[in-house]
Amino acid sequence: MTDLVRPTPAPTGMDRRDFVKTLGGGVLVLVALPSIGVEPAAAQRRQYPTDVNAYLHIAQDGKVTLFSGKIEMGQGVETSLAQMAAEELGAPLSSFTVVMGDTASCPWDAGTWGSMTTRFFGPAVRAAAAQARLILTDLAAERLGVPRSALAVEDGVVYVARDRARHVSYGELARGQRITHTVDQKAVLRTARQFTVMGTSPKRLDGHEKVTGRAKYAGDIRRPGMLYARIVRPPAHGATPKSLDTSAAAAMPGVTVVNHDGLVAVLAADPETAAKALDAVKAEWNVPDPTVNAQTIYAHLVSAAPHGETVDAAGDLAAGRAAAAKTFDTTYYNAYVAHAPIEPHTSVADVRDGKATVWASTQSPFGTQPQVARALGIAPENVRVITPFVGGGFGGKSAGQQSVEAARLSQAVGKPVMVAWTRAEEFFYDTYRPAAVVKVASAVDGAGRITLWDYSVYAAGSRGSNVLYDIPNRRIRAFGQQSDTRGTESYHPFATGPWRAPGANTNRFAAEQQMDVMAAAAGVDPIEFRLRNTKDPRMLRVLRAAAEAYGWRPRAFPARTGHGRGVAFGEDVGTYVVHIADVTVDRSTGAVKVDRVVCAQDMGIVVNPDGAKMQTEGAITMGLGYALSEGLRFDGGDIKDANFDTYRFTRFSWVPPIEVVLVKNDDDPPQGGGEPGVINMGAVIANAIFDAIGARIYYLPMTPERVLEALRAT
Amino acid sequence: MANDPIQFTLNGKSVTLQTDPARLLLWVLRTDLELTGTKYGCGMGECGACTVLVDGQATRSCLTDLAAVRGKRVTTIEGLAEDGRPHPLQEAFDEHGGYQCGYCTSGMIMNAAGLLHAHPHPSRREIVEGMEGNLCRCGAHQRIVAAIESAATGTGRQP
Ligand code: FES
Ligand code: FES
């Protein structure tokens, strides 16, 4: 059974039809699903399939296999997707096996990012499972000779409601049949009141494998005759080769050298020999003079970012200024931040007979497929990408560079090849969260109401810049998008890309500090100030829930006692989220310790409450890093951080008690869960620091040096 | 290049390898011995993903050469279960959700096993200090600490 979960041992070239055959007889049902509206970024040409069989297979013994083009990188979606399918199908969760991210057997998917699994793939799964239940019940009605309305489904068995001795199981209905049965009716999804599987927190399906070390990641794949590759890398982005001498490496026993179209690699039967061979390669490079560094980058971004797009505008900015009692002009900055998943990018490729099988650590198996095909000069349908468990992604495993490298090398040597990036390569080729600048001009009137909001974000994109407060005169402009993987071709010195809630961390850091700046100047408690400036019922509810969970009592800010508390609000991927944090600031060292975080979240219907909390705790914990310590060191295209000794992020001693409150909202469908928890972390800590010391930090990360600097300036 | 064979006990069984004693335990485990539960994360002792037990002590296998384990007892995540029963730490990590992507998890559990070996009843503070060198990018920390606490006090779910 586990073979199906991670179909790594399956023979190469097995297509979906063979796969279904090997599973035994199944139900073939055809339904039309409503087309799924997805966000423009992900709304590529393709859509989720309309055939229920693309998602579900019910075997003779009643075992259900759920197919998903999504991947599992820690979000727990293997479990939550199975819960959704189990709920609608009426089969027990224990009968489910989930196959994820295998291009040969799973329905197409753009990629696992943007908290879209539950929001967009979830409805497709639910609709398919509900339709399958309807069809199976219809078949049961024929079999049992009663009308459909006389039947009830329980744990994969269809019963005559008034005579439970008469029943037939899903497995029996499916057995040995290829049914092209349709029901001329669209199944109705179950409501939150009816849920028995959704809305509960069963143990995760991936737990056992992960605590026993049995879970397979791309680097754990072994193929007969496989070689381990190490690739010659430039010392800096933008460097060009001057000279290359691989003769010493080539002379080493068991070492193969490949030099093909700019890809220079050494390969050996074990990774240590490959590493030694790489050491023996002599390469010289022309390294361009750096034009920007960590100090000059901000001025550069403001001048180099493309023309601004107006994202939102209303009222009259001049009128807003005129109505103001106080006006505030502030600029906020944040550094480049690494994804730094503990599993570096890894792929194994086996290219033979014009076909390729790639086991990839990727968030986008269906995006990797055509990339590999193009690189090899073969058709995409001849490339199968299999995604084992992914050891963290956070947006950083959206591209397929390592898969292309492995595939090209496998093609060149005619053997399976593993490319497993070292930590240094992981840092070098990361698609960083972009450094960014936000300029805000805002104003309040004498009653503490916001009259003006003129907001410009440079290089981060507009996500998270939406104003959910009632501000009559406003303008939001975004100069440049968050993602620019062109590396040195772009206005960044290296590639940037999506990082957990891309753009939102930058934008909330600026917007929610600005709210606090105004609240403090107006002499209004920061939660009261936010309540006063919105009528949005969801925001009001979440703010109040957070205040209550924390035990918030209004008082004057800043307290300047060395201990501070802050609040920040945001909306991301349909979820409303409020964080409240306590900090202690050491005035002599500038060190900030976060003592407590309370987070309230309205995420619509919650599929798996404990899973949602786990994700939110994780996001908060990760957010401590970008708030306090993470900022890439670089000089032009020369990435100075190569490992965790200099690039520091959240450790055990940094993590405060975290309380997550889920605000009940069964009126809205499930919203995003993996990202919202991270977006307010900069602002909430900055606001708490202000309360503690009376000084504001406008830069992320808020390092001890910056805290000391801010203290000196007050 | 004739090397003396290297013998040690791996997960309760004796193994003898004829290989370069300067090779790193991490890669010997992952390649020659096909025990892939032990992970590479940094290769320089900074993340703990490669942690195994050597004579009961949590050890970074990415910094340990084969010569150093000659004649010793090496335990990896695959050998932590006893008589087919998961170790209380494995139960507790599963029960408390002390993992997300799972990539750091073997190293976390092995490091915690070394910690409990040295201090069977650690305080919360000792747990945090003992785990400080293990990195988790998914942010499972709070639940990892809870899992270790419950395994130590025996409040983890018993089968
Ligand atoms: S791989 Fe050994 S400590 Fe990171
Ligand atoms: S669970 Fe992903 S790194 Fe710890």
mmCIF file with all atom_site columns, C-alpha atoms in Angstrom, chain A residues 490-589:
data_model
loop_
_atom_site.group_PDB
_atom_site.id
_atom_site.type_symbol
_atom_site.label_atom_id
_atom_site.label_alt_id
_atom_site.label_comp_id
_atom_site.label_asym_id
_atom_site.label_entity_id
_atom_site.label_seq_id
_atom_site.pdbx_PDB_ins_code
_atom_site.Cartn_x
_atom_site.Cartn_y
_atom_site.Cartn_z
_atom_site.occupancy
_atom_site.B_iso_or_equiv
_atom_site.pdbx_formal_charge
_atom_site.auth_seq_id
_atom_site.auth_comp_id
_atom_site.auth_asym_id
_atom_site.auth_atom_id
_atom_site.pdbx_PDB_model_num
ATOM 1   C CA . SER A 1 490 ? 16.919  41.930 -13.605 1.00 0.00 ? 490 SER A CA 1
ATOM 2   C CA . TYR A 1 491 ? 17.452  44.916 -11.367 1.00 0.00 ? 491 TYR A CA 1
ATOM 3   C CA . HIS A 1 492 ? 18.367  42.547 -8.559  1.00 0.00 ? 492 HIS A CA 1
ATOM 4   C CA . PRO A 1 493 ? 21.939  41.226 -8.413  1.00 0.00 ? 493 PRO A CA 1
ATOM 5   C CA . PHE A 1 494 ? 20.641  37.629 -8.332  1.00 0.00 ? 494 PHE A CA 1
ATOM 6   C CA . ALA A 1 495 ? 17.353  35.779 -8.710  1.00 0.00 ? 495 ALA A CA 1
ATOM 7   C CA . THR A 1 496 ? 14.408  36.584 -6.494  1.00 0.00 ? 496 THR A CA 1
ATOM 8   C CA . GLY A 1 497 ? 11.144  34.754 -6.192  1.00 0.00 ? 497 GLY A CA 1
ATOM 9   C CA . PRO A 1 498 ? 8.121   33.927 -4.102  1.00 0.00 ? 498 PRO A CA 1
ATOM 10  C CA . TRP A 1 499 ? 8.791   33.418 -0.385  1.00 0.00 ? 499 TRP A CA 1
ATOM 11  C CA . ARG A 1 500 ? 5.971   32.234 1.883   1.00 0.00 ? 500 ARG A CA 1
ATOM 12  C CA . ALA A 1 501 ? 3.211   34.846 1.319   1.00 0.00 ? 501 ALA A CA 1
ATOM 13  C CA . PRO A 1 502 ? 5.299   36.739 -1.263  1.00 0.00 ? 502 PRO A CA 1
ATOM 14  C CA . GLY A 1 503 ? 5.202   40.493 -0.806  1.00 0.00 ? 503 GLY A CA 1
ATOM 15  C CA . ALA A 1 504 ? 2.907   40.317 2.193   1.00 0.00 ? 504 ALA A CA 1
ATOM 16  C CA . ASN A 1 505 ? 5.700   40.241 4.770   1.00 0.00 ? 505 ASN A CA 1
ATOM 17  C CA . THR A 1 506 ? 7.171   43.410 3.304   1.00 0.00 ? 506 THR A CA 1
ATOM 18  C CA . ASN A 1 507 ? 3.834   45.136 2.992   1.00 0.00 ? 507 ASN A CA 1
ATOM 19  C CA . ARG A 1 508 ? 2.459   44.252 6.402   1.00 0.00 ? 508 ARG A CA 1
ATOM 20  C CA . PHE A 1 509 ? 5.733   45.311 8.048   1.00 0.00 ? 509 PHE A CA 1
ATOM 21  C CA . ALA A 1 510 ? 5.253   48.773 6.576   1.00 0.00 ? 510 ALA A CA 1
ATOM 22  C CA . ALA A 1 511 ? 1.485   49.166 6.726   1.00 0.00 ? 511 ALA A CA 1
ATOM 23  C CA . GLU A 1 512 ? 0.939   47.881 10.237  1.00 0.00 ? 512 GLU A CA 1
ATOM 24  C CA . GLN A 1 513 ? 3.837   49.839 11.689  1.00 0.00 ? 513 GLN A CA 1
ATOM 25  C CA . GLN A 1 514 ? 2.409   52.913 10.026  1.00 0.00 ? 514 GLN A CA 1
ATOM 26  C CA . MET A 1 515 ? -0.920  52.193 11.724  1.00 0.00 ? 515 MET A CA 1
ATOM 27  C CA . ASP A 1 516 ? 0.904   52.072 15.027  1.00 0.00 ? 516 ASP A CA 1
ATOM 28  C CA . VAL A 1 517 ? 2.798   55.263 14.299  1.00 0.00 ? 517 VAL A CA 1
ATOM 29  C CA . MET A 1 518 ? -0.537  57.010 13.815  1.00 0.00 ? 518 MET A CA 1
ATOM 30  C CA . ALA A 1 519 ? -2.190  55.384 16.830  1.00 0.00 ? 519 ALA A CA 1
ATOM 31  C CA . ALA A 1 520 ? 0.649   56.448 19.110  1.00 0.00 ? 520 ALA A CA 1
ATOM 32  C CA . ALA A 1 521 ? 0.650   59.991 17.751  1.00 0.00 ? 521 ALA A CA 1
ATOM 33  C CA . ALA A 1 522 ? -3.123  60.193 18.159  1.00 0.00 ? 522 ALA A CA 1
ATOM 34  C CA . GLY A 1 523 ? -2.813  58.852 21.692  1.00 0.00 ? 523 GLY A CA 1
ATOM 35  C CA . VAL A 1 524 ? -5.183  55.984 20.949  1.00 0.00 ? 524 VAL A CA 1
ATOM 36  C CA . ASP A 1 525 ? -4.681  52.369 22.051  1.00 0.00 ? 525 ASP A CA 1
ATOM 37  C CA . PRO A 1 526 ? -3.467  50.453 18.973  1.00 0.00 ? 526 PRO A CA 1
ATOM 38  C CA . ILE A 1 527 ? -6.316  47.932 18.956  1.00 0.00 ? 527 ILE A CA 1
ATOM 39  C CA . GLU A 1 528 ? -8.871  50.650 19.577  1.00 0.00 ? 528 GLU A CA 1
ATOM 40  C CA . PHE A 1 529 ? -7.300  52.662 16.743  1.00 0.00 ? 529 PHE A CA 1
ATOM 41  C CA . ARG A 1 530 ? -7.756  49.759 14.343  1.00 0.00 ? 530 ARG A CA 1
ATOM 42  C CA . LEU A 1 531 ? -11.321 49.081 15.493  1.00 0.00 ? 531 LEU A CA 1
ATOM 43  C CA . ARG A 1 532 ? -12.140 52.735 15.041  1.00 0.00 ? 532 ARG A CA 1
ATOM 44  C CA . ASN A 1 533 ? -10.944 52.719 11.447  1.00 0.00 ? 533 ASN A CA 1
ATOM 45  C CA . THR A 1 534 ? -12.802 49.745 10.062  1.00 0.00 ? 534 THR A CA 1
ATOM 46  C CA . LYS A 1 535 ? -16.322 48.459 9.628   1.00 0.00 ? 535 LYS A CA 1
ATOM 47  C CA . ASP A 1 536 ? -15.224 45.162 8.104   1.00 0.00 ? 536 ASP A CA 1
ATOM 48  C CA . PRO A 1 537 ? -17.055 42.592 10.253  1.00 0.00 ? 537 PRO A CA 1
ATOM 49  C CA . ARG A 1 538 ? -14.426 39.881 9.823   1.00 0.00 ? 538 ARG A CA 1
ATOM 50  C CA . MET A 1 539 ? -11.648 42.247 10.860  1.00 0.00 ? 539 MET A CA 1
ATOM 51  C CA . LEU A 1 540 ? -13.602 43.398 13.890  1.00 0.00 ? 540 LEU A CA 1
ATOM 52  C CA . ARG A 1 541 ? -14.235 39.825 14.964  1.00 0.00 ? 541 ARG A CA 1
ATOM 53  C CA . VAL A 1 542 ? -10.637 38.728 14.569  1.00 0.00 ? 542 VAL A CA 1
ATOM 54  C CA . LEU A 1 543 ? -9.241  41.795 16.349  1.00 0.00 ? 543 LEU A CA 1
ATOM 55  C CA . ARG A 1 544 ? -11.597 41.218 19.262  1.00 0.00 ? 544 ARG A CA 1
ATOM 56  C CA . ALA A 1 545 ? -10.840 37.497 19.388  1.00 0.00 ? 545 ALA A CA 1
ATOM 57  C CA . ALA A 1 546 ? -7.094  38.191 19.532  1.00 0.00 ? 546 ALA A CA 1
ATOM 58  C CA . ALA A 1 547 ? -7.526  40.860 22.211  1.00 0.00 ? 547 ALA A CA 1
ATOM 59  C CA . GLU A 1 548 ? -9.634  38.521 24.282  1.00 0.00 ? 548 GLU A CA 1
ATOM 60  C CA . ALA A 1 549 ? -7.301  35.537 23.949  1.00 0.00 ? 549 ALA A CA 1
ATOM 61  C CA . TYR A 1 550 ? -4.379  37.733 24.931  1.00 0.00 ? 550 TYR A CA 1
ATOM 62  C CA . GLY A 1 551 ? -6.182  39.558 27.728  1.00 0.00 ? 551 GLY A CA 1
ATOM 63  C CA . TRP A 1 552 ? -5.544  42.978 26.201  1.00 0.00 ? 552 TRP A CA 1
ATOM 64  C CA . ARG A 1 553 ? -6.188  46.019 28.409  1.00 0.00 ? 553 ARG A CA 1
ATOM 65  C CA . PRO A 1 554 ? -5.976  49.414 26.737  1.00 0.00 ? 554 PRO A CA 1
ATOM 66  C CA . ARG A 1 555 ? -3.245  51.656 28.114  1.00 0.00 ? 555 ARG A CA 1
ATOM 67  C CA . ALA A 1 556 ? -0.875  54.389 26.958  1.00 0.00 ? 556 ALA A CA 1
ATOM 68  C CA . PHE A 1 557 ? 1.795   53.448 24.394  1.00 0.00 ? 557 PHE A CA 1
ATOM 69  C CA . PRO A 1 558 ? 4.782   53.345 24.513  1.00 0.00 ? 558 PRO A CA 1
ATOM 70  C CA . ALA A 1 559 ? 5.322   52.069 28.052  1.00 0.00 ? 559 ALA A CA 1
ATOM 71  C CA . ARG A 1 560 ? 9.140   52.215 27.714  1.00 0.00 ? 560 ARG A CA 1
ATOM 72  C CA . THR A 1 561 ? 9.701   49.609 30.433  1.00 0.00 ? 561 THR A CA 1
ATOM 73  C CA . GLY A 1 562 ? 11.918  47.338 28.377  1.00 0.00 ? 562 GLY A CA 1
ATOM 74  C CA . HIS A 1 563 ? 8.928   45.040 27.989  1.00 0.00 ? 563 HIS A CA 1
ATOM 75  C CA . GLY A 1 564 ? 6.510   45.768 25.208  1.00 0.00 ? 564 GLY A CA 1
ATOM 76  C CA . ARG A 1 565 ? 3.482   44.429 23.442  1.00 0.00 ? 565 ARG A CA 1
ATOM 77  C CA . GLY A 1 566 ? 2.388   44.971 19.891  1.00 0.00 ? 566 GLY A CA 1
ATOM 78  C CA . VAL A 1 567 ? -0.451  44.116 17.573  1.00 0.00 ? 567 VAL A CA 1
ATOM 79  C CA . ALA A 1 568 ? -0.691  43.751 13.805  1.00 0.00 ? 568 ALA A CA 1
ATOM 80  C CA . PHE A 1 569 ? -3.496  42.840 11.437  1.00 0.00 ? 569 PHE A CA 1
ATOM 81  C CA . GLY A 1 570 ? -3.440  41.422 7.931   1.00 0.00 ? 570 GLY A CA 1
ATOM 82  C CA . GLU A 1 571 ? -5.405  39.600 5.299   1.00 0.00 ? 571 GLU A CA 1
ATOM 83  C CA . ASP A 1 572 ? -3.823  37.002 3.084   1.00 0.00 ? 572 ASP A CA 1
ATOM 84  C CA . VAL A 1 573 ? -5.215  34.345 0.750   1.00 0.00 ? 573 VAL A CA 1
ATOM 85  C CA . GLY A 1 574 ? -8.713  34.986 2.085   1.00 0.00 ? 574 GLY A CA 1
ATOM 86  C CA . THR A 1 575 ? -7.731  34.565 5.727   1.00 0.00 ? 575 THR A CA 1
ATOM 87  C CA . TYR A 1 576 ? -7.921  37.365 8.286   1.00 0.00 ? 576 TYR A CA 1
ATOM 88  C CA . VAL A 1 577 ? -5.170  37.261 10.844  1.00 0.00 ? 577 VAL A CA 1
ATOM 89  C CA . VAL A 1 578 ? -4.196  39.256 13.930  1.00 0.00 ? 578 VAL A CA 1
ATOM 90  C CA . HIS A 1 579 ? -1.006  38.756 15.895  1.00 0.00 ? 579 HIS A CA 1
ATOM 91  C CA . ILE A 1 580 ? -0.250  40.093 19.364  1.00 0.00 ? 580 ILE A CA 1
ATOM 92  C CA . ALA A 1 581 ? 3.281   39.722 20.711  1.00 0.00 ? 581 ALA A CA 1
ATOM 93  C CA . ASP A 1 582 ? 5.162   40.455 23.916  1.00 0.00 ? 582 ASP A CA 1
ATOM 94  C CA . VAL A 1 583 ? 8.858   41.256 23.740  1.00 0.00 ? 583 VAL A CA 1
ATOM 95  C CA . THR A 1 584 ? 11.697  42.063 26.076  1.00 0.00 ? 584 THR A CA 1
ATOM 96  C CA . VAL A 1 585 ? 14.427  44.357 24.783  1.00 0.00 ? 585 VAL A CA 1
ATOM 97  C CA . ASP A 1 586 ? 17.874  44.440 26.358  1.00 0.00 ? 586 ASP A CA 1
ATOM 98  C CA . ARG A 1 587 ? 18.845  48.094 26.178  1.00 0.00 ? 587 ARG A CA 1
ATOM 99  C CA . SER A 1 588 ? 22.533  47.375 26.605  1.00 0.00 ? 588 SER A CA 1
ATOM 100 C CA . THR A 1 589 ? 22.876  44.764 23.852  1.00 0.00 ? 589 THR A CA 1
#
